[in-house]
Amino acid sequence: MEDIRNFSFEELVEKFKKLGHQEFRVRQLFKWLYDKCCTDFSLMTDISKQFRIFLSENYEINRLEVVDTLQSEDGTIKFLFKTQFGDYVESVLIPIDGRITACLSSQIGCAMGCVFCNTGDRGFERNLDTWEILAQLIEMVIFSNQKPSNIVFMGMGEPLANYNNVVKAIKILENKYGFGYSPRKITLSTSGYADKIEQLGKDVSVKLAVSLNAVTDSVRDKIMPINKKYPLKTLMASLKKYPLMKDEEITIAYVLIEGLNDSPEDAKKLVELLKGLTVKVNLIAYNCWGDRDFKTPSMAKILAFQKVLKEQGIMTFIRDSKGADIMAACGQLRGEYEKKVS
Ligand code: SF4
């Protein structure tokens, strides 16, 4: 049997219609599954008993098992979930400016191989199903008893490399009978999967963040291998075509690495590269981990980089890596617990 959360609202309406059930059944079901985060058909009390039996005989609602949590000093909570297949998914709840943001994973491991990233270092294992993406949020709501205000696809994996499952999850997150998230509350972060960026803009409304991290192809090729497939020119062209919501911009994430991409000249090239785009730039100091040679730049260098961008009218922020003390910071999600619990 398949998990019912692998189906979109429209797909369920279509399926049930053929069996003589009306659309309001799916509305009821979505309310239970997502608004109430219910994981048991038998508890959906305003749905007729007969229909509940039909659901339980034909579909499953699986759980992700919370095997560990870790709370950071800044309030960030990292979750380690065990899937039905015995592998592990990590998700994070991050408190920022009075809001709670849920950071979801889209894959187990990642094939993109960004050299500054802990997840990329372990290689690709598999795509997560739509229900496994949604269940991360559902389990975090059940655990913390609060619904996050924002969702970011910034956990393990390149979301656009698991395109169909991620897009379906976004549609369900935005469905008014379920979670009901506004498109402005959901951000998808990509390493620069240019052809899928264009497609994404056609299929759903969602805020876009791009992990850029270099201003020349030679440097980007070195630190983000996806650049060999989609070089900067191609990537920038795809961003220009991405449909922005009113008063929104594309977020450009730029991890500053000492001596590699953090000079004022790099900042000037970045200004050139971003011409014609509506963006804000988040500067993030590289988080040292493992045996990488990369180093974190000084705050003076970060401020000098920011100054060049700001002088050219580009909104530029220096971001903390929330949860850095529990390895939950961007680019540092890794199955550390797998070792612990295996
Ligand atoms: S930064 Fe993102 S895209 Fe790059 S390897 Fe890590 S998880 Fe994958």
Short mmCIF file of C-alpha atoms and ligand atoms in Angstrom, two decimals:
data_model
loop_
_atom_site.label_atom_id
_atom_site.label_comp_id
_atom_site.label_asym_id
_atom_site.label_seq_id
_atom_site.Cartn_x
_atom_site.Cartn_y
_atom_site.Cartn_z
CA MET A 1 0.00 0.00 0.00
CA GLU A 2 1.12 3.53 -0.68
CA ASP A 3 1.27 6.38 1.81
CA ILE A 4 -1.69 8.64 1.13
CA ARG A 5 0.53 11.71 1.45
CA ASN A 6 2.22 10.78 -1.82
CA PHE A 7 -0.87 12.11 -3.59
CA SER A 8 -1.76 15.72 -4.30
CA PHE A 9 -5.21 17.14 -3.61
CA GLU A 10 -6.08 16.95 -7.31
CA GLU A 11 -4.86 13.36 -7.62
CA LEU A 12 -7.00 12.23 -4.68
CA VAL A 13 -10.05 14.08 -5.98
CA GLU A 14 -9.62 12.29 -9.30
CA LYS A 15 -9.09 8.88 -7.70
CA PHE A 16 -12.01 9.17 -5.30
CA LYS A 17 -14.34 10.61 -7.92
CA LYS A 18 -14.02 7.38 -9.89
CA LEU A 19 -15.22 5.54 -6.76
CA GLY A 20 -18.18 7.85 -6.31
CA HIS A 21 -16.76 10.04 -3.52
CA GLN A 22 -17.13 13.79 -3.68
CA GLU A 23 -14.39 16.43 -3.39
CA PHE A 24 -15.37 17.38 0.17
CA ARG A 25 -14.00 14.01 1.31
CA VAL A 26 -10.54 15.08 0.19
CA ARG A 27 -10.96 18.45 1.90
CA GLN A 28 -11.81 16.66 5.15
CA LEU A 29 -8.90 14.31 4.70
CA PHE A 30 -6.42 17.13 3.99
CA LYS A 31 -7.55 18.94 7.14
CA TRP A 32 -6.79 15.87 9.22
CA LEU A 33 -3.55 14.92 7.49
CA TYR A 34 -1.96 18.36 7.41
CA ASP A 35 -3.81 20.97 9.44
CA LYS A 36 -4.23 18.55 12.38
CA CYS A 37 -1.16 16.42 11.58
CA CYS A 38 -3.19 13.27 12.27
CA THR A 39 -1.42 10.00 11.54
CA ASP A 40 -4.28 7.55 12.13
CA PHE A 41 -7.33 7.19 9.86
CA SER A 42 -9.42 5.85 12.75
CA LEU A 43 -9.07 9.19 14.62
CA MET A 44 -10.55 11.24 11.77
CA THR A 45 -13.87 11.40 13.54
CA ASP A 46 -15.87 13.66 11.22
CA ILE A 47 -15.20 11.32 8.29
CA SER A 48 -17.76 8.53 7.91
CA LYS A 49 -16.73 5.17 9.36
CA GLN A 50 -17.20 3.48 6.01
CA PHE A 51 -14.84 5.92 4.28
CA ARG A 52 -12.26 5.59 7.07
CA ILE A 53 -12.32 1.81 6.59
CA PHE A 54 -11.89 2.29 2.83
CA LEU A 55 -8.91 4.57 3.47
CA SER A 56 -7.20 2.23 5.91
CA GLU A 57 -7.70 -0.74 3.59
CA ASN A 58 -6.15 1.07 0.64
CA TYR A 59 -3.60 3.54 2.00
CA GLU A 60 -1.05 3.94 4.76
CA ILE A 61 0.02 6.84 6.94
CA ASN A 62 3.59 6.06 7.88
CA ARG A 63 5.63 7.65 10.61
CA LEU A 64 9.19 8.86 10.65
CA GLU A 65 10.65 7.78 13.94
CA VAL A 66 12.32 10.51 15.98
CA VAL A 67 15.48 8.74 17.08
CA ASP A 68 17.32 11.76 18.42
CA THR A 69 17.00 15.50 18.91
CA LEU A 70 19.57 18.07 19.79
CA GLN A 71 18.86 21.58 20.99
CA SER A 72 21.31 24.37 20.31
CA GLU A 73 21.95 27.32 22.63
CA ASP A 74 20.23 29.59 20.10
CA GLY A 75 16.99 27.52 20.31
CA THR A 76 17.56 25.57 17.08
CA ILE A 77 16.36 21.97 17.36
CA LYS A 78 17.82 19.33 15.10
CA PHE A 79 15.86 16.13 14.52
CA LEU A 80 17.16 12.81 13.37
CA PHE A 81 14.43 10.66 11.84
CA LYS A 82 14.68 7.00 10.97
CA THR A 83 12.77 6.02 7.85
CA GLN A 84 10.98 2.76 7.14
CA PHE A 85 14.04 1.65 5.20
CA GLY A 86 16.31 2.13 8.21
CA ASP A 87 18.12 5.15 6.79
CA TYR A 88 18.21 8.58 8.38
CA VAL A 89 16.85 12.02 7.54
CA GLU A 90 17.75 15.22 9.34
CA SER A 91 15.48 18.23 9.72
CA VAL A 92 15.81 21.39 11.76
CA LEU A 93 13.54 23.87 13.54
CA ILE A 94 15.16 27.28 13.61
CA PRO A 95 13.85 30.26 15.61
CA ILE A 96 14.59 33.51 13.74
CA ASP A 97 13.23 36.94 14.76
CA GLY A 98 10.23 35.51 16.60
CA ARG A 99 9.35 33.10 13.78
CA ILE A 100 9.96 29.38 13.60
CA THR A 101 11.38 28.09 10.35
CA ALA A 102 11.36 24.39 9.49
CA CYS A 103 14.29 23.28 7.35
CA LEU A 104 13.39 20.15 5.37
CA SER A 105 15.53 17.62 3.56
CA SER A 106 14.68 16.45 0.06
CA GLN A 107 17.16 13.60 -0.39
CA ILE A 108 19.27 11.26 1.68
CA GLY A 109 22.76 12.41 0.87
CA CYS A 110 23.40 14.57 -2.18
CA ALA A 111 25.02 14.05 -5.56
CA MET A 112 26.07 17.66 -6.06
CA GLY A 113 29.37 17.32 -4.23
CA CYS A 114 29.84 20.94 -3.12
CA VAL A 115 33.23 20.77 -1.46
CA PHE A 116 32.34 22.99 1.50
CA CYS A 117 29.35 20.82 2.40
CA ASN A 118 29.21 18.00 4.85
CA THR A 119 26.16 16.40 3.21
CA GLY A 120 27.74 16.47 -0.24
CA ASP A 121 30.75 14.70 1.16
CA ARG A 122 28.81 11.52 1.82
CA GLY A 123 27.41 11.13 -1.69
CA PHE A 124 23.88 10.44 -2.88
CA GLU A 125 21.76 7.66 -1.42
CA ARG A 126 18.16 8.20 -2.54
CA ASN A 127 15.37 10.64 -3.19
CA LEU A 128 12.79 11.12 -0.46
CA ASP A 129 9.18 10.37 -1.32
CA THR A 130 6.68 13.22 -1.13
CA TRP A 131 5.26 11.79 2.10
CA GLU A 132 8.75 11.59 3.63
CA ILE A 133 9.29 15.27 2.88
CA LEU A 134 5.92 16.23 4.42
CA ALA A 135 6.30 13.85 7.35
CA GLN A 136 9.42 15.70 8.53
CA LEU A 137 7.23 18.74 9.12
CA ILE A 138 4.36 16.71 10.57
CA GLU A 139 6.63 14.95 13.06
CA MET A 140 8.22 18.25 14.10
CA VAL A 141 4.76 19.76 14.68
CA ILE A 142 3.73 16.74 16.76
CA PHE A 143 6.98 16.86 18.74
CA SER A 144 7.09 20.61 19.40
CA ASN A 145 3.34 21.22 19.46
CA GLN A 146 3.72 24.26 17.22
CA LYS A 147 3.34 24.92 13.52
CA PRO A 148 6.37 26.58 11.95
CA SER A 149 5.61 29.86 10.21
CA ASN A 150 8.11 29.32 7.41
CA ILE A 151 9.46 26.39 5.43
CA VAL A 152 12.86 26.20 3.76
CA PHE A 153 14.13 23.42 1.54
CA MET A 154 17.70 23.73 2.68
CA GLY A 155 18.36 20.44 4.42
CA MET A 156 20.03 17.38 2.96
CA GLY A 157 19.96 17.17 -0.80
CA GLU A 158 19.41 19.30 -3.89
CA PRO A 159 15.61 19.80 -4.00
CA LEU A 160 15.53 20.33 -7.76
CA ALA A 161 17.24 16.96 -8.29
CA ASN A 162 14.16 15.36 -6.68
CA TYR A 163 11.93 17.64 -8.70
CA ASN A 164 8.59 15.82 -8.93
CA ASN A 165 8.40 14.82 -5.26
CA VAL A 166 9.48 18.26 -4.04
CA VAL A 167 7.05 20.12 -6.31
CA LYS A 168 4.21 17.89 -5.16
CA ALA A 169 5.18 18.50 -1.52
CA ILE A 170 5.15 22.27 -2.16
CA LYS A 171 1.68 22.05 -3.74
CA ILE A 172 0.42 20.16 -0.67
CA LEU A 173 2.09 22.63 1.71
CA GLU A 174 0.31 25.47 -0.08
CA ASN A 175 -3.08 23.76 -0.37
CA LYS A 176 -5.68 25.78 1.54
CA TYR A 177 -7.37 22.70 2.98
CA GLY A 178 -4.10 21.38 4.40
CA PHE A 179 -1.19 23.35 5.83
CA GLY A 180 -2.22 26.42 3.86
CA TYR A 181 1.22 28.01 3.64
CA SER A 182 1.45 31.16 1.56
CA PRO A 183 4.00 30.86 -1.29
CA ARG A 184 5.83 33.73 0.43
CA LYS A 185 6.49 31.48 3.44
CA ILE A 186 8.22 28.73 1.48
CA THR A 187 11.76 29.04 0.17
CA LEU A 188 13.49 26.52 -2.04
CA SER A 189 17.26 26.71 -2.06
CA THR A 190 19.20 25.31 -5.00
CA SER A 191 22.83 24.90 -5.87
CA GLY A 192 22.00 26.15 -9.36
CA TYR A 193 20.07 23.51 -11.28
CA ALA A 194 19.36 25.97 -14.08
CA ASP A 195 16.90 24.09 -16.31
CA LYS A 196 14.81 23.03 -13.33
CA ILE A 197 14.78 26.63 -12.00
CA GLU A 198 12.92 27.69 -15.13
CA GLN A 199 10.53 24.75 -14.81
CA LEU A 200 9.92 25.46 -11.10
CA GLY A 201 8.75 28.98 -11.89
CA LYS A 202 6.16 27.51 -14.25
CA ASP A 203 4.93 24.76 -11.91
CA VAL A 204 4.63 26.46 -8.50
CA SER A 205 4.91 29.79 -6.72
CA VAL A 206 7.72 29.73 -4.23
CA LYS A 207 10.57 31.92 -3.06
CA LEU A 208 13.91 31.01 -4.57
CA ALA A 209 17.34 31.02 -2.97
CA VAL A 210 20.51 30.19 -4.85
CA SER A 211 23.73 29.08 -3.27
CA LEU A 212 26.17 31.01 -5.48
CA ASN A 213 29.48 31.15 -3.57
CA ALA A 214 31.73 32.15 -6.45
CA VAL A 215 31.89 34.81 -9.15
CA THR A 216 34.00 33.03 -11.75
CA ASP A 217 33.43 29.68 -13.41
CA SER A 218 36.94 28.53 -12.50
CA VAL A 219 36.35 28.99 -8.76
CA ARG A 220 32.76 27.75 -8.89
CA ASP A 221 33.77 24.66 -10.88
CA LYS A 222 36.16 23.85 -8.06
CA ILE A 223 33.79 24.24 -5.15
CA MET A 224 30.41 23.42 -6.76
CA PRO A 225 30.73 20.75 -9.49
CA ILE A 226 27.19 21.48 -10.74
CA ASN A 227 28.74 24.60 -12.28
CA LYS A 228 30.36 22.43 -14.94
CA LYS A 229 26.88 21.49 -16.14
CA TYR A 230 25.26 24.87 -15.57
CA PRO A 231 27.97 27.56 -15.70
CA LEU A 232 27.36 31.03 -14.29
CA LYS A 233 26.07 32.46 -17.58
CA THR A 234 23.42 29.74 -17.85
CA LEU A 235 22.52 30.01 -14.18
CA MET A 236 22.13 33.78 -14.30
CA ALA A 237 19.99 33.52 -17.45
CA SER A 238 17.66 31.08 -15.67
CA LEU A 239 17.36 33.43 -12.67
CA LYS A 240 16.36 36.29 -14.95
CA LYS A 241 13.44 34.19 -16.18
CA TYR A 242 12.27 33.15 -12.70
CA PRO A 243 8.88 34.78 -12.00
CA LEU A 244 9.06 36.84 -8.82
CA MET A 245 6.11 37.47 -6.54
CA LYS A 246 5.26 41.11 -5.85
CA ASP A 247 7.87 42.81 -3.64
CA GLU A 248 9.97 39.64 -3.54
CA GLU A 249 13.51 39.02 -4.61
CA ILE A 250 15.78 36.04 -5.21
CA THR A 251 18.03 35.33 -2.26
CA ILE A 252 21.65 34.84 -3.19
CA ALA A 253 23.54 32.88 -0.55
CA TYR A 254 27.27 33.42 -0.64
CA VAL A 255 29.50 31.42 1.68
CA LEU A 256 32.68 33.41 2.20
CA ILE A 257 35.83 31.31 2.28
CA GLU A 258 39.09 32.92 3.28
CA GLY A 259 41.31 33.69 0.29
CA LEU A 260 39.05 31.94 -2.21
CA ASN A 261 36.04 34.16 -2.87
CA ASP A 262 36.15 36.90 -0.23
CA SER A 263 38.18 39.76 -1.77
CA PRO A 264 36.79 43.22 -2.66
CA GLU A 265 37.46 42.28 -6.33
CA ASP A 266 35.21 39.26 -5.88
CA ALA A 267 32.57 41.56 -4.42
CA LYS A 268 32.82 43.86 -7.46
CA LYS A 269 32.45 40.88 -9.81
CA LEU A 270 29.42 39.79 -7.82
CA VAL A 271 27.85 43.22 -8.35
CA GLU A 272 28.40 42.79 -12.11
CA LEU A 273 26.99 39.27 -12.11
CA LEU A 274 23.82 40.32 -10.30
CA LYS A 275 23.03 43.23 -12.65
CA GLY A 276 19.49 43.01 -13.96
CA LEU A 277 18.31 40.74 -11.13
CA THR A 278 16.16 41.64 -8.13
CA VAL A 279 18.09 40.06 -5.30
CA LYS A 280 19.16 40.23 -1.73
CA VAL A 281 22.48 38.74 -0.74
CA ASN A 282 23.11 36.72 2.40
CA LEU A 283 26.78 36.49 3.31
CA ILE A 284 27.62 33.49 5.45
CA ALA A 285 31.04 32.89 6.92
CA TYR A 286 32.30 29.41 6.11
CA ASN A 287 31.83 26.98 8.99
CA CYS A 288 34.97 24.96 9.49
CA TRP A 289 34.42 21.23 9.73
CA GLY A 290 36.35 18.04 9.25
CA ASP A 291 39.71 18.14 7.53
CA ARG A 292 38.93 20.74 4.85
CA ASP A 293 41.66 23.30 4.16
CA PHE A 294 39.14 26.14 3.94
CA LYS A 295 39.18 28.85 6.55
CA THR A 296 36.64 31.31 7.91
CA PRO A 297 37.38 34.92 6.85
CA SER A 298 37.81 37.64 9.47
CA MET A 299 34.82 39.84 10.29
CA ALA A 300 36.77 42.79 8.80
CA LYS A 301 36.91 41.02 5.43
CA ILE A 302 33.24 40.10 5.59
CA LEU A 303 32.30 43.71 6.35
CA ALA A 304 34.51 44.99 3.51
CA PHE A 305 32.79 42.56 1.10
CA GLN A 306 29.39 43.69 2.31
CA LYS A 307 30.34 47.36 1.92
CA VAL A 308 31.11 46.96 -1.81
CA LEU A 309 27.69 45.40 -2.42
CA LYS A 310 25.79 47.89 -0.29
CA GLU A 311 27.47 50.83 -2.00
CA GLN A 312 26.01 49.53 -5.25
CA GLY A 313 22.53 49.42 -3.72
CA ILE A 314 22.37 45.65 -3.21
CA MET A 315 20.59 44.57 -0.03
CA THR A 316 23.25 42.55 1.74
CA PHE A 317 23.05 40.84 5.11
CA ILE A 318 25.57 38.98 7.18
CA ARG A 319 23.84 35.85 8.42
CA ASP A 320 24.62 33.75 11.43
CA SER A 321 24.80 30.06 10.86
CA LYS A 322 22.05 29.18 13.30
CA GLY A 323 22.68 26.02 15.25
CA ALA A 324 26.36 25.87 14.33
CA ASP A 325 27.15 24.34 17.70
CA ILE A 326 25.12 21.22 16.88
CA MET A 327 26.33 20.88 13.28
CA ALA A 328 22.91 21.89 12.02
CA ALA A 329 24.18 24.93 10.20
CA CYS A 330 23.82 25.25 6.44
CA GLY A 331 26.05 22.78 4.69
CA GLN A 332 26.74 20.82 7.82
CA LEU A 333 23.88 18.38 7.97
CA ARG A 334 25.45 15.02 8.22
CA GLY A 335 24.62 11.59 9.56
CA GLU A 336 26.79 12.00 12.63
CA TYR A 337 24.12 10.19 14.58
CA GLU A 338 24.16 7.28 12.20
CA LYS A 339 27.55 6.42 13.59
CA LYS A 340 26.28 6.94 17.11
CA VAL A 341 23.23 4.74 16.79
CA SER A 342 24.56 2.09 14.42
S1 SF4 B 1 25.37 22.38 -0.46
FE1 SF4 B 1 23.38 21.49 -0.97
S2 SF4 B 1 23.58 20.93 -3.14
FE2 SF4 B 1 25.67 21.22 -2.36
S3 SF4 B 1 26.33 19.17 -1.73
FE3 SF4 B 1 25.46 20.20 0.08
S4 SF4 B 1 23.32 19.52 0.15
FE4 SF4 B 1 24.09 19.11 -1.92
#
